[in-house]
């Protein structure tokens, strides 16, 4: 009888969890148990006397039909159980949050089930075939017991069910065996209805208690917030009468307005906020908006208004609602205000950061696109022209790599300063990111004018810079597109200007390139070529050709230079001049270079042991710190001695690297590999490169060979100087591109060590190289 509590462990608390939709499982279940236990607090005596009373009534009924021993024994058991159950729960503070509700629920489960067993037994005191009269004499008492239980313990539906269901089943079974199936069905239905009543009542009870607790929490929260609001000086309350005049002015509001409460009493709110502007009527728009809303008696929230206090502009955030009496009469406004000047300044700073570059202070990509949109709209409406220039700094990466990013950032700031100094009316410059800048020309007469401005920008940006005692030289490449003829939208014009910039970079830098329609075809060709290049190795489309290198004195063969050829299934034969730069830009040069290295070393092992093989290595490959390991692996795999391998690099390796490439080359030299400096004289030709790295060969470009053969004194002087420099440093010289007998004789007369060119042999496949070694003579005298 006293087991009226339910153990809501996860397996049993299905109905409660469905009702409450609990989020946090354990905490919410604990809270729910406390809500269910609380109504039973202080009802222990009631449950005790109810159990004793019902037991006496049942025993009195039984004793008239059964031997007193049976009735008395059951009564004694029922009384002892009621006393034991009462004592078990009398010491427990039901609903106490400090007590484990789960243990109480488990205890109540057992007591509910024990009580159900106790009240199910009387139906069977006459055996398995009880008389209908006997069952009907017990059933009303049991039903009354269930009804009383449902009213007393309605907050615990599962506990009620643990008592009602067994007793109802026992009564129904007894009625069925007594020959009253209709009454048995009624007993079952009554039990089910009572169970449903308990569940429904428990739902309502829990909802009510939860709502009661929520309301209590909200009331406490509101009270706390009001107390905190009154104690803080961050915000202030304000109130007006029906004429929009301030009333009940708080000291905090008066302090914020720089006046006394008495001086502000009955002053129109708009006058207090407007300050000196009240006399002129020249109010900010936001104050006009607030006045109109108050005039229409409308609520407003988080309205930002400017306030001038002691000559200083401040920004206030105001919210208010109209006050009405019980009859709906308008009494005025009541609201809250706060000073948001600092927050507004922070918001403006954030907005500026979103639209301007932090490093240079120039407009960023977003701002430039918006400005370009306005320029395009004006050009289309006025039948005029605008232009977008894309600017990329030349050799900026070398500055970053050699001197570090802080120096690079200072250089970018100086570039931005020079760029801003060139801007006139109708011109906007900005930074797109990295070392890319852009200029928007709003109203430009023609492409000639745009190109003139671009050349002026290049001239200004190409002057030397001084950063941290370093004198730096960078150039600029510019591509531009005219709007709206080259693009009627911001996206189109930007894309076309970018294509023009790529074209100017492709021409070597310090160049202005206009957009032309053919650039789209070139860009598509480049895209297709890159796509095909990515699968060329797998499709075995590459082949190595070898060009002989001979001694200048007697024409003896001393090695070959390995040259890659690409015969694409889709594009046909593609020259190295087209696909090698693309491979470098798309980061495909590393796998291609590895393939060249391994195949050239393997092929060289089939030649006579005195012949070397030279392999070109790009700057991109030398940025990989594992390149030396790759070379060692290729030599080990092929068995080629290191002395027979020559690595050819250009001075661009040193321009693009901060010292890592030089260290890597030193590692290769330490292995015994020969090193050649290619195209010397065509770039910066800094003698510092020769001092940094121990080259074995310097290669003279074909342009000087042709010039010397034609008698150009500059070319002759350059070749003589290179030969003299190489001889003094213990290096050999190789003249490239010798195609005629006159060129060969000129090279020999100038003292070059080796010659390479069509005169002695064109690049040939590996099979043709092997044929040379089987022939009686080393090489034909000429190969045209």
XYZ file of C-alpha atoms in Angstrom:
784
model
C 0.000 0.000 0.000
C 2.865 2.318 0.775
C 4.824 1.358 -2.337
C 3.432 4.224 -4.322
C 6.713 5.380 -5.898
C 8.222 4.529 -9.223
C 11.831 3.729 -10.113
C 12.478 5.847 -13.227
C 15.603 4.143 -14.401
C 16.197 4.508 -18.171
C 14.465 1.210 -18.872
C 11.359 2.077 -16.836
C 10.830 5.781 -17.287
C 9.449 5.611 -20.824
C 6.235 7.484 -20.139
C 7.876 10.257 -18.128
C 10.619 10.860 -20.687
C 8.043 10.942 -23.474
C 6.011 13.519 -21.557
C 8.826 15.857 -20.681
C 10.970 15.565 -23.798
C 14.080 15.624 -21.589
C 17.345 16.857 -23.039
C 19.896 16.116 -20.373
C 19.071 12.553 -19.415
C 20.392 12.027 -15.907
C 19.840 15.513 -14.532
C 16.302 15.797 -15.913
C 15.347 12.303 -14.678
C 16.552 13.235 -11.198
C 14.502 16.425 -11.238
C 11.441 14.543 -12.465
C 11.709 11.996 -9.671
C 11.806 14.758 -7.108
C 8.642 16.263 -8.610
C 6.911 12.867 -8.407
C 8.004 12.160 -4.850
C 7.160 15.565 -3.416
C 3.311 15.073 -3.258
C 3.737 12.005 -0.998
C 5.621 13.936 1.652
C 3.682 13.841 4.954
C 1.144 11.222 3.773
C 2.761 8.207 5.440
C 0.168 8.026 8.242
C -2.674 8.350 5.755
C -1.313 5.447 3.737
C -0.864 3.396 6.928
C -4.425 3.878 8.200
C -5.832 3.354 4.725
C -4.027 0.011 4.468
C -5.094 -1.079 7.949
C -8.711 -0.037 7.366
C -9.005 -1.808 4.037
C -7.375 -4.928 5.480
C -9.899 -5.014 8.374
C -12.837 -4.624 6.000
C -11.524 -7.418 3.785
C -10.875 -9.686 6.761
C -14.390 -9.067 8.114
C -15.799 -10.083 4.729
C -13.613 -13.168 4.494
C -14.336 -14.449 7.988
C -18.024 -14.921 7.153
C -17.142 -17.366 4.363
C -13.811 -18.884 5.321
C -12.282 -20.438 8.392
C -11.066 -17.785 10.803
C -7.554 -19.192 10.597
C -7.303 -18.204 6.924
C -8.922 -14.802 7.348
C -6.959 -14.082 10.512
C -3.667 -15.183 8.965
C -4.156 -12.950 5.948
C -5.196 -10.024 8.167
C -2.132 -10.460 10.345
C 0.087 -10.527 7.263
C -1.578 -7.402 5.837
C -1.225 -5.501 9.148
C 2.423 -6.471 9.570
C 3.175 -5.479 5.951
C 1.495 -2.080 6.420
C 3.498 -1.388 9.590
C 6.756 -2.557 7.987
C 6.165 -0.480 4.860
C 5.272 2.566 6.945
C 8.475 2.274 9.011
C 10.552 1.786 5.837
C 9.429 5.111 4.418
C 8.938 7.064 7.653
C 12.691 7.722 7.934
C 12.997 8.886 4.286
C 12.516 12.618 3.492
C 10.565 12.157 0.277
C 11.375 14.749 -2.380
C 14.612 15.772 -0.654
C 17.170 16.705 -3.393
C 20.039 15.532 -1.173
C 18.683 11.970 -1.120
C 19.170 9.489 -3.943
C 15.732 9.306 -5.535
C 16.749 6.259 -7.566
C 17.200 4.122 -4.441
C 13.804 5.251 -3.106
C 12.200 4.352 -6.428
C 13.685 0.867 -6.328
C 12.421 0.417 -2.771
C 8.952 1.587 -3.779
C 8.855 -0.806 -6.699
C 9.303 -3.726 -4.350
C 6.684 -2.499 -1.863
C 4.161 -1.863 -4.646
C 4.649 -5.363 -6.000
C 4.509 -6.951 -2.501
C 1.262 -5.087 -1.810
C -0.174 -6.291 -5.151
C 0.653 -9.897 -4.266
C -0.936 -9.466 -0.848
C -4.224 -8.197 -2.318
C -4.289 -10.699 -5.164
C -4.320 -13.736 -2.823
C -7.849 -13.363 -1.247
C -9.520 -14.090 -4.586
C -8.158 -17.650 -4.412
C -8.881 -18.615 -0.819
C -11.628 -20.977 -2.103
C -9.223 -22.661 -4.480
C -8.837 -22.532 -8.257
C -12.612 -22.673 -8.755
C -13.881 -19.857 -6.530
C -17.538 -19.055 -6.265
C -18.838 -15.909 -7.922
C -20.205 -14.718 -4.605
C -16.777 -14.975 -2.957
C -15.005 -13.130 -5.764
C -17.628 -10.383 -5.851
C -17.289 -9.901 -2.093
C -13.552 -9.191 -2.446
C -13.618 -7.293 -5.762
C -15.346 -4.077 -4.488
C -12.858 -3.845 -1.618
C -9.909 -4.317 -4.016
C -11.429 -1.807 -6.460
C -11.854 0.723 -3.661
C -8.253 0.105 -2.697
C -7.128 0.788 -6.284
C -9.249 3.963 -6.508
C -7.900 5.255 -3.215
C -4.371 4.485 -4.340
C -4.922 6.289 -7.655
C -6.022 9.421 -5.789
C -3.282 9.318 -3.158
C -0.367 8.340 -5.429
C -1.466 9.852 -8.760
C 1.957 11.448 -9.309
C 3.554 7.976 -9.608
C 1.805 6.181 -12.511
C 4.196 3.261 -12.738
C 3.881 2.514 -9.015
C 0.102 2.575 -9.323
C 0.311 0.231 -12.299
C 2.497 -2.174 -10.313
C -0.375 -2.498 -7.848
C -3.428 -2.165 -10.114
C -2.378 -4.512 -12.917
C -1.624 -7.646 -10.805
C -4.764 -7.169 -8.659
C -6.972 -6.574 -11.733
C -5.529 -9.622 -13.497
C -6.100 -11.780 -10.402
C -9.707 -10.554 -10.061
C -10.419 -11.057 -13.775
C -8.998 -14.568 -13.695
C -11.056 -15.442 -10.613
C -14.234 -14.031 -12.191
C -13.566 -15.950 -15.387
C -13.155 -19.229 -13.479
C -16.258 -18.407 -11.453
C -18.294 -18.339 -14.665
C -18.619 -14.577 -15.152
C -16.574 -13.655 -18.256
C -18.439 -10.333 -18.664
C -17.468 -9.302 -15.159
C -13.912 -10.477 -15.821
C -13.754 -8.139 -18.828
C -15.163 -5.326 -16.705
C -12.463 -5.964 -14.102
C -9.751 -5.757 -16.784
C -11.234 -2.622 -18.322
C -11.523 -1.022 -14.886
C -7.875 -1.764 -14.203
C -6.793 -0.345 -17.548
C -8.885 2.786 -17.058
C -7.390 3.297 -13.619
C -3.883 2.903 -15.063
C -4.715 5.409 -17.826
C -6.127 7.787 -15.241
C -2.932 7.563 -13.185
C -0.728 8.224 -16.228
C -2.832 11.152 -17.399
C -3.028 12.621 -13.925
C 0.727 12.214 -13.514
C 1.327 14.067 -16.782
C -0.798 16.977 -15.678
C 0.841 16.999 -12.274
C 4.349 17.067 -13.712
C 3.434 19.752 -16.257
C 1.880 21.861 -13.552
C 4.851 21.500 -11.240
C 7.308 22.200 -14.067
C 5.385 25.305 -15.092
C 5.269 26.371 -11.465
C 9.032 25.951 -11.129
C 9.699 27.746 -14.433
C 7.510 30.657 -13.374
C 9.309 30.797 -10.053
C 12.703 30.775 -11.785
C 11.629 33.495 -14.201
C 10.309 35.604 -11.365
C 13.583 35.248 -9.507
C 15.565 36.012 -12.706
C 13.547 39.156 -13.397
C 13.973 40.294 -9.827
C 17.693 39.633 -10.000
C 18.042 41.492 -13.292
C 16.120 44.459 -11.987
C 18.262 44.588 -8.850
C 21.400 44.296 -10.969
C 20.123 46.959 -13.349
C 19.454 49.333 -10.474
C 22.919 48.729 -9.032
C 24.898 49.164 -12.250
C 25.757 52.411 -14.049
C 25.847 50.903 -17.538
C 22.225 51.663 -18.493
C 19.484 53.918 -17.274
C 15.695 54.010 -17.206
C 13.670 56.894 -18.552
C 10.031 57.811 -18.550
C 7.813 60.462 -20.184
C 4.305 61.716 -19.726
C 1.676 61.834 -22.448
C 3.262 65.049 -23.770
C 6.601 63.276 -24.243
C 8.214 65.241 -21.385
C 10.644 63.570 -19.018
C 9.254 62.567 -15.616
C 10.822 60.804 -12.640
C 14.309 61.547 -13.982
C 16.796 59.128 -12.436
C 20.204 60.377 -11.249
C 21.857 58.040 -13.715
C 20.012 59.535 -16.702
C 20.752 63.042 -15.464
C 24.452 62.213 -15.119
C 24.511 60.796 -18.659
C 22.986 64.037 -19.999
C 25.329 66.196 -17.955
C 22.558 67.885 -15.936
C 20.658 67.535 -12.655
C 17.409 65.568 -12.262
C 15.518 68.735 -11.284
C 16.739 70.581 -14.377
C 15.561 67.780 -16.651
C 12.168 67.276 -15.045
C 9.334 68.137 -17.514
C 11.854 68.839 -20.294
C 10.812 67.329 -23.658
C 12.818 64.189 -24.302
C 13.702 65.319 -27.831
C 15.059 68.626 -26.473
C 17.209 66.807 -23.905
C 18.674 64.598 -26.606
C 19.086 67.248 -29.311
C 21.028 69.716 -27.171
C 21.968 72.886 -29.047
C 20.274 71.607 -32.208
C 16.899 72.059 -30.485
C 16.904 75.754 -31.292
C 17.731 75.302 -34.972
C 15.589 72.238 -35.549
C 18.416 70.633 -37.501
C 18.080 67.177 -35.986
C 19.727 63.956 -37.161
C 17.426 61.628 -39.060
C 17.373 59.019 -36.288
C 15.982 61.605 -33.814
C 13.262 62.498 -36.326
C 12.411 58.792 -36.649
C 12.157 58.407 -32.865
C 9.967 61.507 -32.581
C 7.616 60.179 -35.272
C 7.306 56.819 -33.546
C 6.567 58.427 -30.215
C 4.027 60.666 -31.901
C 2.304 57.574 -33.309
C 2.657 55.918 -29.869
C 4.636 53.012 -31.330
C 7.143 50.875 -29.505
C 10.734 50.980 -30.672
C 13.774 48.881 -29.826
C 17.562 49.346 -30.059
C 17.204 52.661 -31.863
C 20.618 54.337 -32.247
C 20.504 58.129 -31.873
C 23.319 60.711 -31.721
C 23.532 62.818 -28.571
C 25.764 65.867 -28.099
C 26.925 66.278 -24.497
C 29.349 69.081 -23.582
C 30.217 69.485 -27.253
C 31.111 65.805 -27.660
C 29.181 63.475 -29.965
C 27.940 60.308 -28.247
C 25.738 57.492 -29.482
C 22.850 56.142 -27.416
C 20.745 53.038 -27.886
C 17.129 53.608 -26.817
C 14.187 51.239 -26.431
C 10.718 52.076 -25.176
C 7.072 51.037 -25.062
C 3.926 53.128 -24.478
C 2.384 53.060 -20.986
C -1.370 52.482 -20.690
C -3.656 52.459 -17.671
C -6.321 49.835 -16.956
C -8.781 51.613 -19.245
C -6.240 51.770 -22.106
C -5.537 55.472 -21.704
C -2.097 56.571 -22.933
C 0.139 57.702 -20.074
C 3.445 58.199 -21.847
C 6.530 56.107 -22.595
C 8.818 54.042 -20.404
C 12.137 52.842 -21.739
C 15.782 52.061 -21.224
C 18.909 53.662 -22.683
C 22.600 52.886 -22.870
C 25.733 54.542 -24.224
C 27.057 52.526 -27.185
C 29.690 54.975 -28.411
C 32.569 52.527 -27.872
C 30.649 49.629 -29.401
C 29.796 51.758 -32.440
C 33.450 52.728 -32.842
C 34.421 49.049 -32.662
C 31.768 48.152 -35.218
C 33.014 50.866 -37.567
C 36.556 49.561 -37.123
C 35.426 46.028 -37.943
C 33.547 47.309 -40.995
C 36.672 49.142 -42.117
C 38.796 46.016 -41.631
C 36.333 44.118 -43.791
C 36.776 46.613 -46.621
C 40.379 47.788 -46.326
C 43.715 45.998 -46.304
C 45.337 46.083 -42.875
C 48.917 46.162 -44.144
C 48.687 48.913 -46.738
C 45.486 50.739 -45.800
C 44.300 50.403 -49.395
C 40.813 49.204 -50.327
C 40.648 45.420 -50.489
C 39.174 43.159 -53.139
C 35.601 43.673 -51.897
C 35.865 47.467 -52.017
C 37.528 47.414 -55.433
C 34.800 45.193 -56.853
C 32.137 47.565 -55.556
C 34.002 50.559 -57.007
C 34.414 48.750 -60.313
C 30.681 48.027 -60.321
C 29.944 51.741 -59.931
C 32.442 52.587 -62.687
C 30.831 50.063 -65.043
C 27.324 51.320 -64.273
C 28.387 54.907 -65.000
C 30.190 53.901 -68.203
C 27.161 52.007 -69.492
C 24.775 54.814 -68.614
C 26.931 57.644 -69.978
C 28.210 55.751 -73.031
C 31.729 56.183 -71.649
C 34.649 53.878 -70.803
C 36.253 52.605 -67.635
C 39.232 50.333 -67.071
C 40.579 47.806 -64.592
C 44.334 47.360 -64.216
C 45.752 44.289 -62.512
C 49.278 44.839 -61.151
C 51.678 42.101 -60.081
C 55.106 42.865 -58.618
C 58.081 41.242 -60.331
C 60.790 39.528 -58.255
C 58.852 40.121 -55.023
C 59.106 36.455 -54.013
C 62.891 36.733 -54.041
C 62.674 39.559 -51.492
C 60.404 37.508 -49.236
C 62.588 34.410 -49.508
C 65.950 36.124 -49.009
C 65.133 38.888 -46.501
C 62.017 37.534 -44.828
C 58.336 38.446 -44.716
C 58.705 41.491 -42.413
C 60.907 43.171 -45.034
C 58.460 42.068 -47.723
C 55.578 43.634 -45.793
C 57.433 46.942 -45.478
C 58.145 46.841 -49.198
C 54.437 46.310 -49.939
C 53.587 49.299 -47.742
C 56.000 51.470 -49.734
C 54.530 50.189 -52.998
C 51.060 51.152 -51.725
C 52.302 54.646 -50.841
C 53.710 55.175 -54.329
C 50.556 53.823 -55.896
C 48.346 56.186 -53.868
C 50.516 59.138 -54.852
C 49.728 58.437 -58.527
C 45.969 58.415 -58.059
C 44.096 61.372 -59.505
C 40.385 62.079 -59.714
C 38.355 59.129 -60.915
C 41.102 56.637 -60.004
C 41.015 54.083 -57.173
C 43.847 51.741 -56.211
C 43.671 48.730 -53.919
C 45.381 45.548 -52.883
C 43.935 42.236 -54.010
C 46.249 40.110 -51.875
C 49.884 39.035 -51.766
C 51.830 41.213 -54.198
C 48.815 41.858 -56.433
C 47.295 45.334 -56.699
C 44.602 46.837 -58.902
C 43.558 50.257 -60.184
C 40.041 51.229 -61.273
C 39.788 54.079 -63.811
C 36.289 55.536 -63.694
C 36.196 57.667 -66.801
C 39.020 56.990 -69.234
C 39.008 58.406 -72.752
C 40.673 55.471 -74.529
C 42.910 52.446 -74.193
C 45.863 54.679 -75.064
C 45.238 56.775 -71.961
C 44.924 53.640 -69.831
C 48.209 52.284 -71.204
C 49.936 55.623 -70.561
C 48.811 55.503 -66.918
C 49.989 51.875 -66.683
C 53.479 52.787 -67.940
C 53.597 55.645 -65.452
C 52.743 53.189 -62.661
C 55.459 50.746 -63.775
C 58.030 53.541 -63.870
C 57.116 54.644 -60.348
C 57.045 51.143 -58.873
C 60.339 50.162 -60.543
C 62.390 52.840 -58.774
C 64.648 51.422 -56.027
C 63.304 50.965 -52.489
C 65.200 51.152 -49.214
C 63.962 48.848 -46.460
C 66.025 48.181 -43.324
C 69.181 49.433 -45.042
C 68.550 47.116 -48.004
C 68.254 48.627 -51.463
C 65.603 46.620 -53.277
C 64.547 46.532 -56.911
C 61.201 45.171 -58.006
C 59.304 45.788 -61.174
C 55.654 45.499 -62.060
C 53.633 43.743 -64.718
C 50.246 45.190 -65.650
C 47.328 43.759 -67.563
C 44.252 45.847 -68.201
C 40.777 45.491 -69.663
C 38.426 48.226 -70.833
C 34.803 48.321 -69.760
C 32.213 47.767 -70.889
C 33.544 46.483 -74.236
C 35.913 43.940 -72.627
C 33.372 42.978 -69.992
C 29.984 44.318 -68.965
C 30.099 42.785 -65.463
C 32.591 43.016 -62.640
C 33.364 39.296 -62.856
C 33.943 39.347 -66.604
C 36.103 42.468 -66.573
C 38.166 41.134 -63.646
C 38.719 37.806 -65.379
C 39.772 39.479 -68.616
C 42.154 41.868 -66.859
C 43.660 38.861 -65.094
C 44.211 37.135 -68.457
C 45.970 40.263 -69.678
C 48.141 40.280 -66.541
C 49.118 36.690 -67.158
C 50.118 37.663 -70.683
C 52.309 40.518 -69.404
C 54.002 38.200 -66.901
C 54.580 35.724 -69.695
C 56.471 38.398 -71.616
C 59.045 38.717 -68.846
C 57.777 41.470 -66.567
C 57.763 45.281 -66.606
C 55.301 44.999 -69.491
C 51.806 46.399 -70.045
C 49.449 44.031 -71.825
C 45.903 44.872 -72.937
C 43.147 42.317 -73.016
C 42.445 40.805 -76.419
C 39.870 38.178 -77.252
C 42.535 35.673 -78.270
C 43.661 35.433 -74.640
C 40.613 33.294 -73.931
C 41.727 30.801 -76.535
C 45.234 30.824 -75.077
C 43.869 30.296 -71.569
C 41.713 27.405 -72.798
C 44.697 25.957 -74.641
C 46.735 26.212 -71.471
C 43.961 24.531 -69.472
C 43.712 21.647 -71.921
C 47.490 21.313 -72.054
C 47.715 21.177 -68.263
C 44.972 18.555 -68.158
C 46.803 16.416 -70.713
C 50.140 17.010 -68.993
C 48.834 15.538 -65.756
C 48.359 12.149 -67.376
C 51.301 12.205 -69.767
C 53.610 10.150 -67.517
C 51.038 7.394 -67.029
C 50.376 7.283 -70.766
C 54.155 7.086 -71.503
C 54.003 10.110 -73.804
C 57.417 11.484 -72.819
C 60.655 10.563 -74.554
C 64.246 11.641 -73.970
C 66.378 12.958 -76.806
C 70.128 13.437 -76.482
C 72.236 16.187 -78.098
C 75.983 15.614 -78.382
C 78.534 17.818 -76.639
C 82.059 17.723 -78.185
C 85.430 19.198 -77.355
C 86.140 22.397 -79.251
C 89.678 21.447 -80.299
C 89.129 18.166 -82.123
C 85.392 17.500 -82.026
C 85.732 14.455 -79.786
C 82.450 13.386 -78.211
C 82.508 13.844 -74.436
C 78.812 13.577 -73.518
C 75.166 14.335 -74.237
C 72.553 16.698 -72.886
C 69.231 14.972 -72.144
C 66.255 16.869 -73.596
C 62.647 15.877 -72.961
C 60.082 15.625 -75.751
C 56.320 15.281 -75.400
C 54.269 13.560 -78.060
C 50.730 13.981 -76.753
C 48.000 11.650 -78.005
C 45.618 14.623 -78.119
C 47.867 17.617 -78.829
C 50.615 16.027 -80.918
C 54.208 17.154 -80.475
C 54.417 19.919 -77.852
C 57.654 21.880 -77.596
C 59.454 22.008 -74.227
C 59.260 25.791 -74.348
C 55.484 25.481 -73.985
C 54.989 22.656 -71.528
C 58.000 23.061 -69.198
C 56.861 26.479 -67.832
C 53.363 25.056 -67.475
C 54.727 22.057 -65.583
C 56.564 24.412 -63.225
C 53.488 26.570 -62.612
C 51.222 23.579 -61.999
C 53.745 21.794 -59.715
C 54.097 18.885 -62.151
C 57.799 19.444 -62.783
C 58.875 17.299 -59.814
C 57.493 13.942 -61.078
C 58.513 14.761 -64.658
C 62.002 15.743 -63.512
C 62.343 12.519 -61.539
C 61.360 10.528 -64.632
C 63.992 12.382 -66.710
C 66.692 11.819 -64.090
C 66.110 8.091 -63.695
C 65.765 7.388 -67.416
C 68.795 9.480 -68.412
C 70.996 7.757 -65.812
C 69.821 4.327 -66.952
C 70.402 5.157 -70.616
C 73.880 6.623 -69.938
C 74.976 3.250 -68.517
C 74.680 1.866 -72.071
C 77.237 4.369 -73.393
C 81.009 4.254 -73.209
C 82.259 4.941 -69.693
C 83.975 8.210 -70.658
C 80.755 9.941 -71.724
C 78.733 12.182 -69.399
C 75.032 12.936 -69.414
C 73.742 16.442 -68.598
C 70.272 16.958 -67.152
C 68.410 20.258 -66.771
C 66.951 20.868 -63.308
C 64.439 23.654 -62.637
C 64.304 25.942 -59.640
C 61.066 24.281 -58.564
C 62.836 20.917 -58.218
C 65.589 22.422 -56.070
C 63.053 23.727 -53.563
C 62.482 20.099 -52.551
C 64.927 19.244 -49.728
C 64.708 15.568 -50.752
C 66.102 16.235 -54.229
C 69.623 15.123 -53.242
C 68.227 11.824 -51.971
C 66.375 11.414 -55.265
C 69.624 11.876 -57.231
C 71.421 9.337 -55.038
C 68.567 6.882 -55.569
C 68.686 7.338 -59.359
C 72.458 6.792 -59.422
C 72.208 3.720 -57.216
C 69.364 2.236 -59.239
C 71.167 2.718 -62.555
C 74.730 2.110 -61.354
C 75.959 5.321 -63.027
C 79.055 6.822 -61.358
C 78.390 10.344 -59.966
C 81.248 11.787 -62.080
C 79.302 10.980 -65.263
C 76.248 12.997 -64.218
C 76.085 16.741 -64.809
C 73.265 18.881 -63.384
C 72.428 22.035 -65.357
C 70.771 24.975 -63.565
C 70.097 28.596 -64.464
C 70.659 31.650 -62.290
C 66.891 31.828 -61.644
C 67.571 29.147 -59.031
C 69.351 31.737 -56.894
C 66.874 34.523 -57.616
C 63.953 32.478 -56.278
C 65.659 30.898 -53.299
C 66.877 32.147 -49.979
C 69.957 29.901 -49.801
C 68.396 26.440 -49.712
C 69.174 25.722 -53.371
C 72.854 26.638 -52.923
C 73.132 24.237 -49.989
C 71.438 21.519 -52.013
C 73.818 22.035 -54.924
C 76.762 21.848 -52.537
C 75.475 18.448 -51.379
C 75.406 17.239 -54.997
C 78.936 18.494 -55.621
C 80.106 16.667 -52.493
C 78.794 13.450 -54.046
C 81.042 13.996 -57.070
C 78.309 15.218 -59.412
C 79.304 17.909 -61.902
C 77.433 21.208 -61.954
C 76.798 23.459 -64.968
C 75.482 27.064 -65.013
C 73.254 27.353 -68.098
C 72.385 30.494 -70.104
C 75.097 32.574 -68.401
C 75.023 36.143 -69.653
C 71.311 36.304 -70.465
C 70.089 37.247 -66.975
C 71.725 39.136 -64.136
C 75.023 37.266 -64.582
C 76.044 37.970 -61.005
C 79.542 36.820 -60.191
C 78.217 36.087 -56.713
C 76.639 32.895 -58.078
C 80.057 31.655 -59.173
C 81.429 32.513 -55.756
C 78.619 30.724 -53.936
C 78.713 27.452 -55.873
C 81.585 25.439 -57.370
C 80.409 25.024 -60.957
C 82.339 22.760 -63.293
C 81.015 24.317 -66.508
C 79.623 27.651 -67.686
C 77.420 27.502 -70.774
C 77.409 30.462 -73.193
C 74.044 31.197 -74.765
C 73.547 30.893 -78.545
C 72.716 34.602 -78.902
C 76.349 35.473 -78.114
C 77.615 32.699 -80.427
C 75.627 34.092 -83.368
C 76.672 37.655 -82.566
C 80.347 36.750 -82.343
C 80.216 34.901 -85.663
C 78.749 38.057 -87.238
C 81.593 40.111 -85.804
C 79.631 41.964 -83.095
C 82.258 43.311 -80.723
C 79.948 43.145 -77.685
C 79.296 39.418 -78.162
C 82.981 38.717 -78.768
C 83.945 40.632 -75.649
C 81.361 38.825 -73.534
C 82.504 35.374 -74.683
C 86.182 36.266 -74.087
C 85.326 37.568 -70.613
C 83.365 34.413 -69.760
C 86.192 32.168 -71.022
C 88.788 34.121 -69.067
C 86.636 34.011 -65.932
C 86.054 30.271 -66.303
C 89.745 29.547 -66.892
C 90.733 31.523 -63.794
C 88.170 29.592 -61.681
C 89.138 26.204 -63.139
C 85.864 25.784 -65.011
C 85.117 24.638 -68.538
C 83.002 26.584 -71.027
C 80.395 25.192 -73.417
C 79.098 27.267 -76.315
C 75.515 26.434 -77.229
C 73.753 26.558 -80.573
C 76.652 26.262 -83.020
C 75.023 25.536 -86.382
C 77.529 26.665 -89.036
C 81.198 26.117 -89.688
C 81.876 29.831 -89.218
C 80.250 29.759 -85.786
C 82.347 26.725 -84.818
C 85.569 28.364 -85.941
C 84.681 31.571 -84.072
C 84.029 29.611 -80.879
C 87.330 27.772 -81.213
C 89.200 31.012 -81.771
C 87.681 32.525 -78.633
C 88.896 29.607 -76.482
C 85.659 27.792 -75.492
C 86.250 24.285 -74.138
C 83.200 22.517 -75.576
C 80.652 23.033 -78.317
C 77.033 21.954 -78.539
C 74.812 22.533 -81.556
C 73.260 21.277 -84.755
C 76.642 21.405 -86.501
C 77.728 18.334 -84.548
C 74.362 16.733 -84.072
C 70.703 17.385 -83.485
C 68.897 15.949 -80.425
C 68.306 12.261 -81.163
C 66.435 9.402 -79.505
C 68.304 6.892 -77.368
C 68.344 4.250 -80.130
C 70.181 6.616 -82.491
C 72.753 7.367 -79.792
C 73.591 3.671 -79.546
C 74.000 3.535 -83.338
C 76.779 6.133 -83.099
C 78.878 3.832 -80.969
C 78.592 0.988 -83.470
C 79.649 3.200 -86.430
C 83.347 3.510 -87.350
C 83.321 7.297 -86.878
C 82.193 9.071 -83.713
C 80.026 11.727 -85.294
C 79.326 13.124 -88.727
C 81.128 16.375 -89.410
C 77.791 18.171 -89.547
C 74.153 17.416 -88.996
C 71.892 19.743 -90.847
